[in-house]
Amino acid sequence: MELASLLIQATLLTMFSVFLYVIIGMIPGTDETATIAPITLAFLTAGFDPLLILAWFMGTIVAFKAADAVPTALAAIPGGVMAVPQVPDALVARKYGYSEILLRKGITASVIGTVVAIAITLPLSFYLAPLGELLKNSAGPLNWPGWVYLIVAGTLLLAIMSKAKILALLSIFPFAMLVQGLRGLYGHSAFISIFLAITIGPILYELLTLISPNNHHLRRSDYARIKLVKTRKISLNPLHHLTKAEVTLSSILAGISGILATFMSPVGLTVLFGDLIKESQKDELKGSLMAYAVRDAIKNATYIGGTLIPLIALGVPTGPMSAGPAHPFFAELASFGGLTPRDVLLQRYSTSTIMLVTIYATLFAALLAYTILIKYSKQLTLFVFRKVPAEALYATFLAIVLVLAYNDAGVAGIFGSILVGLISATFVRNGVSIGILFMVLVAAPYLVGLLF
């Protein structure tokens, strides 16, 4: 009876998350962390069942990652940040009149990436669970827990892979000092307010730019003119949209990327494998179509694998995904008696229950998002571009963050969040991966300890 109740509740939550994040994912320039993490944390802080929130979370990932490439295909305008690498592929397809085909391929490949990732990474997570205990109990030459070495190594790897490598490397210790300095000011090891400040930083920066006297470049005298390609009725059969080579490559690279995302950047993997596929094809159009599909599969796979393996197997956030959007599951919350939602999840439910509910919610979300986007992609894109003001959505998420920051550290937490948000946004706007800042936040006490 309990399982049936869980599945019913998971169905309702997943439906809600899919409907909501299909819309959010289509809004140009939307940041995944800033729109997913605050709501997830709000649910968990309120004491909602962590298994149901995990189902909700998987629904948001699937819907957002499938939807953010729709405006990319139809208008060469990326929905979420992760869709930016797909813009060059979309422009090539547009030049040859293949935008509609590109749209179908992207949506279908995202479903393939979801299915492959959940099938591989969830069982693998439980199989690797003993490794998590080993990482927590082991200590190296610096007397750090084993997992800290993984986070520091991942941070350095991300910094080296960033656009601004030198700035990324130089940002590590100053940002760690900022984090520890604020914690000293607050009088406790605050995490939530600082974490949320990083997530909302780019959005906060954009909103404050609107009231700056130097905002002349943002002023418009008329509405933006965006031209969408024409689309016909699209078949719901996914086998009609991808070639055998695209299915094979999407499946293989989704499986590999889902595992690598435990430590590596989802954006980096999307760019790396997509570019490799594109360069392997002599024909420009064929290479762009194939790369676009593979990138969509990888996006979903990295978000799923980058969440589940650290969450279930390792118990600590070891990569940009687990230290970013999925970090609320690792936070010690008063609503769970000082335990993390991850600990409560594994104590309260059996392996089979967690696997069943998670797989069901993920596949249900994939099927629902696929059906909605295949049938109504152009109508939804028009609705979002015409009726949904991005600034209003950003202000809503900012308000949620400020309330949670006040709950974490009082009035000082609000001003500290503004400080961290603006500094993190400055780093990000100058080429530093936001994943570096999340991972520095987790390892800050150990990094600062090296300086003293």
PDB file of N, CA and C in Angstrom, residues 66-132:
ATOM      1  N   ALA A  66      15.234  18.585 -22.070  1.00  0.00           N
ATOM      2  CA  ALA A  66      14.588  18.340 -23.367  1.00  0.00           C
ATOM      3  C   ALA A  66      14.063  19.640 -23.966  1.00  0.00           C
ATOM      4  N   ALA A  67      13.567  20.536 -23.102  1.00  0.00           N
ATOM      5  CA  ALA A  67      12.908  21.752 -23.588  1.00  0.00           C
ATOM      6  C   ALA A  67      13.880  22.853 -23.982  1.00  0.00           C
ATOM      7  N   ASP A  68      15.047  22.919 -23.334  1.00  0.00           N
ATOM      8  CA  ASP A  68      15.894  24.088 -23.574  1.00  0.00           C
ATOM      9  C   ASP A  68      16.483  24.131 -24.986  1.00  0.00           C
ATOM     10  N   ALA A  69      16.466  22.990 -25.687  1.00  0.00           N
ATOM     11  CA  ALA A  69      16.988  22.978 -27.058  1.00  0.00           C
ATOM     12  C   ALA A  69      15.917  23.274 -28.104  1.00  0.00           C
ATOM     13  N   VAL A  70      14.635  23.371 -27.693  1.00  0.00           N
ATOM     14  CA  VAL A  70      13.568  23.634 -28.665  1.00  0.00           C
ATOM     15  C   VAL A  70      13.712  25.023 -29.286  1.00  0.00           C
ATOM     16  N   PRO A  71      13.815  26.109 -28.488  1.00  0.00           N
ATOM     17  CA  PRO A  71      14.020  27.414 -29.124  1.00  0.00           C
ATOM     18  C   PRO A  71      15.367  27.502 -29.855  1.00  0.00           C
ATOM     19  N   THR A  72      16.309  26.660 -29.434  1.00  0.00           N
ATOM     20  CA  THR A  72      17.595  26.624 -30.140  1.00  0.00           C
ATOM     21  C   THR A  72      17.398  26.135 -31.568  1.00  0.00           C
ATOM     22  N   ALA A  73      16.608  25.083 -31.722  1.00  0.00           N
ATOM     23  CA  ALA A  73      16.356  24.530 -33.051  1.00  0.00           C
ATOM     24  C   ALA A  73      15.469  25.447 -33.882  1.00  0.00           C
ATOM     25  N   LEU A  74      14.460  26.037 -33.279  1.00  0.00           N
ATOM     26  CA  LEU A  74      13.488  26.830 -34.041  1.00  0.00           C
ATOM     27  C   LEU A  74      13.936  28.261 -34.313  1.00  0.00           C
ATOM     28  N   ALA A  75      14.756  28.829 -33.405  1.00  0.00           N
ATOM     29  CA  ALA A  75      15.119  30.240 -33.552  1.00  0.00           C
ATOM     30  C   ALA A  75      16.603  30.513 -33.352  1.00  0.00           C
ATOM     31  N   ALA A  76      17.410  29.458 -33.143  1.00  0.00           N
ATOM     32  CA  ALA A  76      18.849  29.607 -32.874  1.00  0.00           C
ATOM     33  C   ALA A  76      19.088  30.456 -31.627  1.00  0.00           C
ATOM     34  N   ILE A  77      18.141  30.398 -30.675  1.00  0.00           N
ATOM     35  CA  ILE A  77      18.271  31.092 -29.392  1.00  0.00           C
ATOM     36  C   ILE A  77      18.252  30.027 -28.292  1.00  0.00           C
ATOM     37  N   PRO A  78      19.339  29.867 -27.515  1.00  0.00           N
ATOM     38  CA  PRO A  78      19.371  28.802 -26.507  1.00  0.00           C
ATOM     39  C   PRO A  78      18.390  29.051 -25.377  1.00  0.00           C
ATOM     40  N   GLY A  79      17.706  27.982 -24.953  1.00  0.00           N
ATOM     41  CA  GLY A  79      16.841  28.100 -23.791  1.00  0.00           C
ATOM     42  C   GLY A  79      17.697  28.213 -22.550  1.00  0.00           C
ATOM     43  N   GLY A  80      18.177  27.071 -22.043  1.00  0.00           N
ATOM     44  CA  GLY A  80      19.054  27.086 -20.887  1.00  0.00           C
ATOM     45  C   GLY A  80      20.506  27.278 -21.281  1.00  0.00           C
ATOM     46  N   VAL A  81      21.338  27.463 -20.272  1.00  0.00           N
ATOM     47  CA  VAL A  81      22.769  27.663 -20.493  1.00  0.00           C
ATOM     48  C   VAL A  81      23.391  26.453 -21.193  1.00  0.00           C
ATOM     49  N   MET A  82      22.917  25.246 -20.871  1.00  0.00           N
ATOM     50  CA  MET A  82      23.486  24.030 -21.451  1.00  0.00           C
ATOM     51  C   MET A  82      23.196  23.904 -22.947  1.00  0.00           C
ATOM     52  N   ALA A  83      22.253  24.693 -23.466  1.00  0.00           N
ATOM     53  CA  ALA A  83      21.921  24.615 -24.895  1.00  0.00           C
ATOM     54  C   ALA A  83      22.811  25.505 -25.745  1.00  0.00           C
ATOM     55  N   VAL A  84      23.645  26.336 -25.099  1.00  0.00           N
ATOM     56  CA  VAL A  84      24.501  27.258 -25.858  1.00  0.00           C
ATOM     57  C   VAL A  84      25.416  26.530 -26.851  1.00  0.00           C
ATOM     58  N   PRO A  85      26.052  25.387 -26.478  1.00  0.00           N
ATOM     59  CA  PRO A  85      26.918  24.702 -27.449  1.00  0.00           C
ATOM     60  C   PRO A  85      26.176  24.196 -28.690  1.00  0.00           C
ATOM     61  N   GLN A  86      24.846  24.138 -28.629  1.00  0.00           N
ATOM     62  CA  GLN A  86      24.077  23.633 -29.768  1.00  0.00           C
ATOM     63  C   GLN A  86      23.717  24.715 -30.784  1.00  0.00           C
ATOM     64  N   VAL A  87      23.965  25.978 -30.446  1.00  0.00           N
ATOM     65  CA  VAL A  87      23.590  27.068 -31.344  1.00  0.00           C
ATOM     66  C   VAL A  87      24.297  26.973 -32.699  1.00  0.00           C
ATOM     67  N   PRO A  88      25.623  26.727 -32.750  1.00  0.00           N
ATOM     68  CA  PRO A  88      26.262  26.602 -34.076  1.00  0.00           C
ATOM     69  C   PRO A  88      25.659  25.485 -34.933  1.00  0.00           C
ATOM     70  N   ASP A  89      25.302  24.360 -34.305  1.00  0.00           N
ATOM     71  CA  ASP A  89      24.657  23.268 -35.043  1.00  0.00           C
ATOM     72  C   ASP A  89      23.302  23.715 -35.592  1.00  0.00           C
ATOM     73  N   ALA A  90      22.563  24.482 -34.787  1.00  0.00           N
ATOM     74  CA  ALA A  90      21.241  24.959 -35.209  1.00  0.00           C
ATOM     75  C   ALA A  90      21.357  25.937 -36.375  1.00  0.00           C
ATOM     76  N   LEU A  91      22.395  26.757 -36.367  1.00  0.00           N
ATOM     77  CA  LEU A  91      22.581  27.717 -37.459  1.00  0.00           C
ATOM     78  C   LEU A  91      22.896  27.010 -38.781  1.00  0.00           C
ATOM     79  N   VAL A  92      23.678  25.943 -38.703  1.00  0.00           N
ATOM     80  CA  VAL A  92      23.979  25.164 -39.910  1.00  0.00           C
ATOM     81  C   VAL A  92      22.698  24.522 -40.448  1.00  0.00           C
ATOM     82  N   ALA A  93      21.921  23.908 -39.558  1.00  0.00           N
ATOM     83  CA  ALA A  93      20.667  23.277 -39.985  1.00  0.00           C
ATOM     84  C   ALA A  93      19.707  24.302 -40.574  1.00  0.00           C
ATOM     85  N   ARG A  94      19.691  25.487 -39.988  1.00  0.00           N
ATOM     86  CA  ARG A  94      18.815  26.553 -40.493  1.00  0.00           C
ATOM     87  C   ARG A  94      19.230  26.967 -41.905  1.00  0.00           C
ATOM     88  N   LYS A  95      20.530  27.025 -42.154  1.00  0.00           N
ATOM     89  CA  LYS A  95      21.051  27.413 -43.465  1.00  0.00           C
ATOM     90  C   LYS A  95      20.589  26.451 -44.559  1.00  0.00           C
ATOM     91  N   TYR A  96      20.501  25.165 -44.214  1.00  0.00           N
ATOM     92  CA  TYR A  96      20.107  24.146 -45.193  1.00  0.00           C
ATOM     93  C   TYR A  96      18.599  23.836 -45.154  1.00  0.00           C
ATOM     94  N   GLY A  97      17.844  24.533 -44.281  1.00  0.00           N
ATOM     95  CA  GLY A  97      16.409  24.290 -44.190  1.00  0.00           C
ATOM     96  C   GLY A  97      16.038  23.033 -43.425  1.00  0.00           C
ATOM     97  N   TYR A  98      16.883  22.618 -42.476  1.00  0.00           N
ATOM     98  CA  TYR A  98      16.670  21.377 -41.739  1.00  0.00           C
ATOM     99  C   TYR A  98      16.303  21.618 -40.274  1.00  0.00           C
ATOM    100  N   SER A  99      15.819  22.798 -39.933  1.00  0.00           N
ATOM    101  CA  SER A  99      15.543  23.112 -38.527  1.00  0.00           C
ATOM    102  C   SER A  99      14.490  22.191 -37.919  1.00  0.00           C
ATOM    103  N   GLU A 100      13.462  21.870 -38.688  1.00  0.00           N
ATOM    104  CA  GLU A 100      12.409  20.993 -38.161  1.00  0.00           C
ATOM    105  C   GLU A 100      12.958  19.600 -37.880  1.00  0.00           C
ATOM    106  N   ILE A 101      13.789  19.091 -38.780  1.00  0.00           N
ATOM    107  CA  ILE A 101      14.405  17.777 -38.570  1.00  0.00           C
ATOM    108  C   ILE A 101      15.305  17.819 -37.347  1.00  0.00           C
ATOM    109  N   LEU A 102      16.036  18.916 -37.193  1.00  0.00           N
ATOM    110  CA  LEU A 102      16.906  19.086 -36.034  1.00  0.00           C
ATOM    111  C   LEU A 102      16.101  19.046 -34.740  1.00  0.00           C
ATOM    112  N   LEU A 103      14.945  19.699 -34.748  1.00  0.00           N
ATOM    113  CA  LEU A 103      14.074  19.716 -33.579  1.00  0.00           C
ATOM    114  C   LEU A 103      13.681  18.302 -33.169  1.00  0.00           C
ATOM    115  N   ARG A 104      13.240  17.504 -34.136  1.00  0.00           N
ATOM    116  CA  ARG A 104      12.834  16.127 -33.839  1.00  0.00           C
ATOM    117  C   ARG A 104      14.001  15.320 -33.277  1.00  0.00           C
ATOM    118  N   LYS A 105      15.154  15.464 -33.903  1.00  0.00           N
ATOM    119  CA  LYS A 105      16.319  14.694 -33.477  1.00  0.00           C
ATOM    120  C   LYS A 105      16.707  15.044 -32.043  1.00  0.00           C
ATOM    121  N   GLY A 106      16.687  16.328 -31.713  1.00  0.00           N
ATOM    122  CA  GLY A 106      17.088  16.748 -30.374  1.00  0.00           C
ATOM    123  C   GLY A 106      16.169  16.212 -29.293  1.00  0.00           C
ATOM    124  N   ILE A 107      14.868  16.334 -29.500  1.00  0.00           N
ATOM    125  CA  ILE A 107      13.902  15.857 -28.505  1.00  0.00           C
ATOM    126  C   ILE A 107      14.011  14.349 -28.329  1.00  0.00           C
ATOM    127  N   THR A 108      14.135  13.621 -29.445  1.00  0.00           N
ATOM    128  CA  THR A 108      14.235  12.164 -29.372  1.00  0.00           C
ATOM    129  C   THR A 108      15.526  11.724 -28.698  1.00  0.00           C
ATOM    130  N   ALA A 109      16.634  12.386 -29.031  1.00  0.00           N
ATOM    131  CA  ALA A 109      17.917  12.025 -28.431  1.00  0.00           C
ATOM    132  C   ALA A 109      17.937  12.283 -26.931  1.00  0.00           C
ATOM    133  N   SER A 110      17.233  13.314 -26.491  1.00  0.00           N
ATOM    134  CA  SER A 110      17.191  13.588 -25.056  1.00  0.00           C
ATOM    135  C   SER A 110      16.511  12.456 -24.303  1.00  0.00           C
ATOM    136  N   VAL A 111      15.493  11.851 -24.919  1.00  0.00           N
ATOM    137  CA  VAL A 111      14.827  10.699 -24.304  1.00  0.00           C
ATOM    138  C   VAL A 111      15.771   9.502 -24.257  1.00  0.00           C
ATOM    139  N   ILE A 112      16.514   9.284 -25.344  1.00  0.00           N
ATOM    140  CA  ILE A 112      17.485   8.184 -25.361  1.00  0.00           C
ATOM    141  C   ILE A 112      18.526   8.380 -24.260  1.00  0.00           C
ATOM    142  N   GLY A 113      19.042   9.605 -24.122  1.00  0.00           N
ATOM    143  CA  GLY A 113      20.017   9.889 -23.075  1.00  0.00           C
ATOM    144  C   GLY A 113      19.462   9.626 -21.688  1.00  0.00           C
ATOM    145  N   THR A 114      18.189   9.967 -21.480  1.00  0.00           N
ATOM    146  CA  THR A 114      17.535   9.732 -20.193  1.00  0.00           C
ATOM    147  C   THR A 114      17.428   8.245 -19.884  1.00  0.00           C
ATOM    148  N   VAL A 115      16.942   7.478 -20.843  1.00  0.00           N
ATOM    149  CA  VAL A 115      16.749   6.037 -20.631  1.00  0.00           C
ATOM    150  C   VAL A 115      18.077   5.334 -20.381  1.00  0.00           C
ATOM    151  N   VAL A 116      19.078   5.646 -21.186  1.00  0.00           N
ATOM    152  CA  VAL A 116      20.391   5.009 -21.027  1.00  0.00           C
ATOM    153  C   VAL A 116      21.012   5.376 -19.686  1.00  0.00           C
ATOM    154  N   ALA A 117      20.936   6.661 -19.318  1.00  0.00           N
ATOM    155  CA  ALA A 117      21.560   7.120 -18.079  1.00  0.00           C
ATOM    156  C   ALA A 117      20.924   6.482 -16.847  1.00  0.00           C
ATOM    157  N   ILE A 118      19.606   6.429 -16.808  1.00  0.00           N
ATOM    158  CA  ILE A 118      18.950   5.861 -15.616  1.00  0.00           C
ATOM    159  C   ILE A 118      19.187   4.364 -15.545  1.00  0.00           C
ATOM    160  N   ALA A 119      19.260   3.692 -16.703  1.00  0.00           N
ATOM    161  CA  ALA A 119      19.486   2.250 -16.734  1.00  0.00           C
ATOM    162  C   ALA A 119      20.889   1.877 -16.286  1.00  0.00           C
ATOM    163  N   ILE A 120      21.853   2.758 -16.529  1.00  0.00           N
ATOM    164  CA  ILE A 120      23.249   2.450 -16.180  1.00  0.00           C
ATOM    165  C   ILE A 120      23.634   3.010 -14.808  1.00  0.00           C
ATOM    166  N   THR A 121      23.365   4.285 -14.579  1.00  0.00           N
ATOM    167  CA  THR A 121      23.913   4.937 -13.389  1.00  0.00           C
ATOM    168  C   THR A 121      23.198   4.590 -12.091  1.00  0.00           C
ATOM    169  N   LEU A 122      21.894   4.316 -12.135  1.00  0.00           N
ATOM    170  CA  LEU A 122      21.197   3.995 -10.884  1.00  0.00           C
ATOM    171  C   LEU A 122      21.644   2.648 -10.316  1.00  0.00           C
ATOM    172  N   PRO A 123      21.636   1.548 -11.086  1.00  0.00           N
ATOM    173  CA  PRO A 123      22.179   0.284 -10.538  1.00  0.00           C
ATOM    174  C   PRO A 123      23.659   0.407 -10.164  1.00  0.00           C
ATOM    175  N   LEU A 124      24.424   1.140 -10.966  1.00  0.00           N
ATOM    176  CA  LEU A 124      25.845   1.326 -10.668  1.00  0.00           C
ATOM    177  C   LEU A 124      26.035   2.063  -9.348  1.00  0.00           C
ATOM    178  N   SER A 125      25.147   2.996  -9.052  1.00  0.00           N
ATOM    179  CA  SER A 125      25.245   3.758  -7.805  1.00  0.00           C
ATOM    180  C   SER A 125      25.148   2.845  -6.587  1.00  0.00           C
ATOM    181  N   PHE A 126      24.208   1.927  -6.608  1.00  0.00           N
ATOM    182  CA  PHE A 126      24.066   1.008  -5.469  1.00  0.00           C
ATOM    183  C   PHE A 126      25.215   0.009  -5.422  1.00  0.00           C
ATOM    184  N   TYR A 127      25.716  -0.374  -6.587  1.00  0.00           N
ATOM    185  CA  TYR A 127      26.837  -1.314  -6.629  1.00  0.00           C
ATOM    186  C   TYR A 127      28.101  -0.679  -6.032  1.00  0.00           C
ATOM    187  N   LEU A 128      28.267   0.630  -6.242  1.00  0.00           N
ATOM    188  CA  LEU A 128      29.458   1.326  -5.753  1.00  0.00           C
ATOM    189  C   LEU A 128      29.299   1.883  -4.342  1.00  0.00           C
ATOM    190  N   ALA A 129      28.175   1.607  -3.695  1.00  0.00           N
ATOM    191  CA  ALA A 129      27.906   2.175  -2.369  1.00  0.00           C
ATOM    192  C   ALA A 129      29.027   1.931  -1.352  1.00  0.00           C
ATOM    193  N   PRO A 130      29.666   0.740  -1.313  1.00  0.00           N
ATOM    194  CA  PRO A 130      30.769   0.544  -0.349  1.00  0.00           C
ATOM    195  C   PRO A 130      31.918   1.530  -0.547  1.00  0.00           C
ATOM    196  N   LEU A 131      32.070   2.032  -1.760  1.00  0.00           N
ATOM    197  CA  LEU A 131      33.140   2.989  -2.030  1.00  0.00           C
ATOM    198  C   LEU A 131      32.923   4.283  -1.260  1.00  0.00           C
ATOM    199  N   GLY A 132      31.652   4.647  -1.049  1.00  0.00           N
ATOM    200  CA  GLY A 132      31.347   5.865  -0.315  1.00  0.00           C
ATOM    201  C   GLY A 132      31.864   5.817   1.107  1.00  0.00           C
TER     202      GLY A 132
END
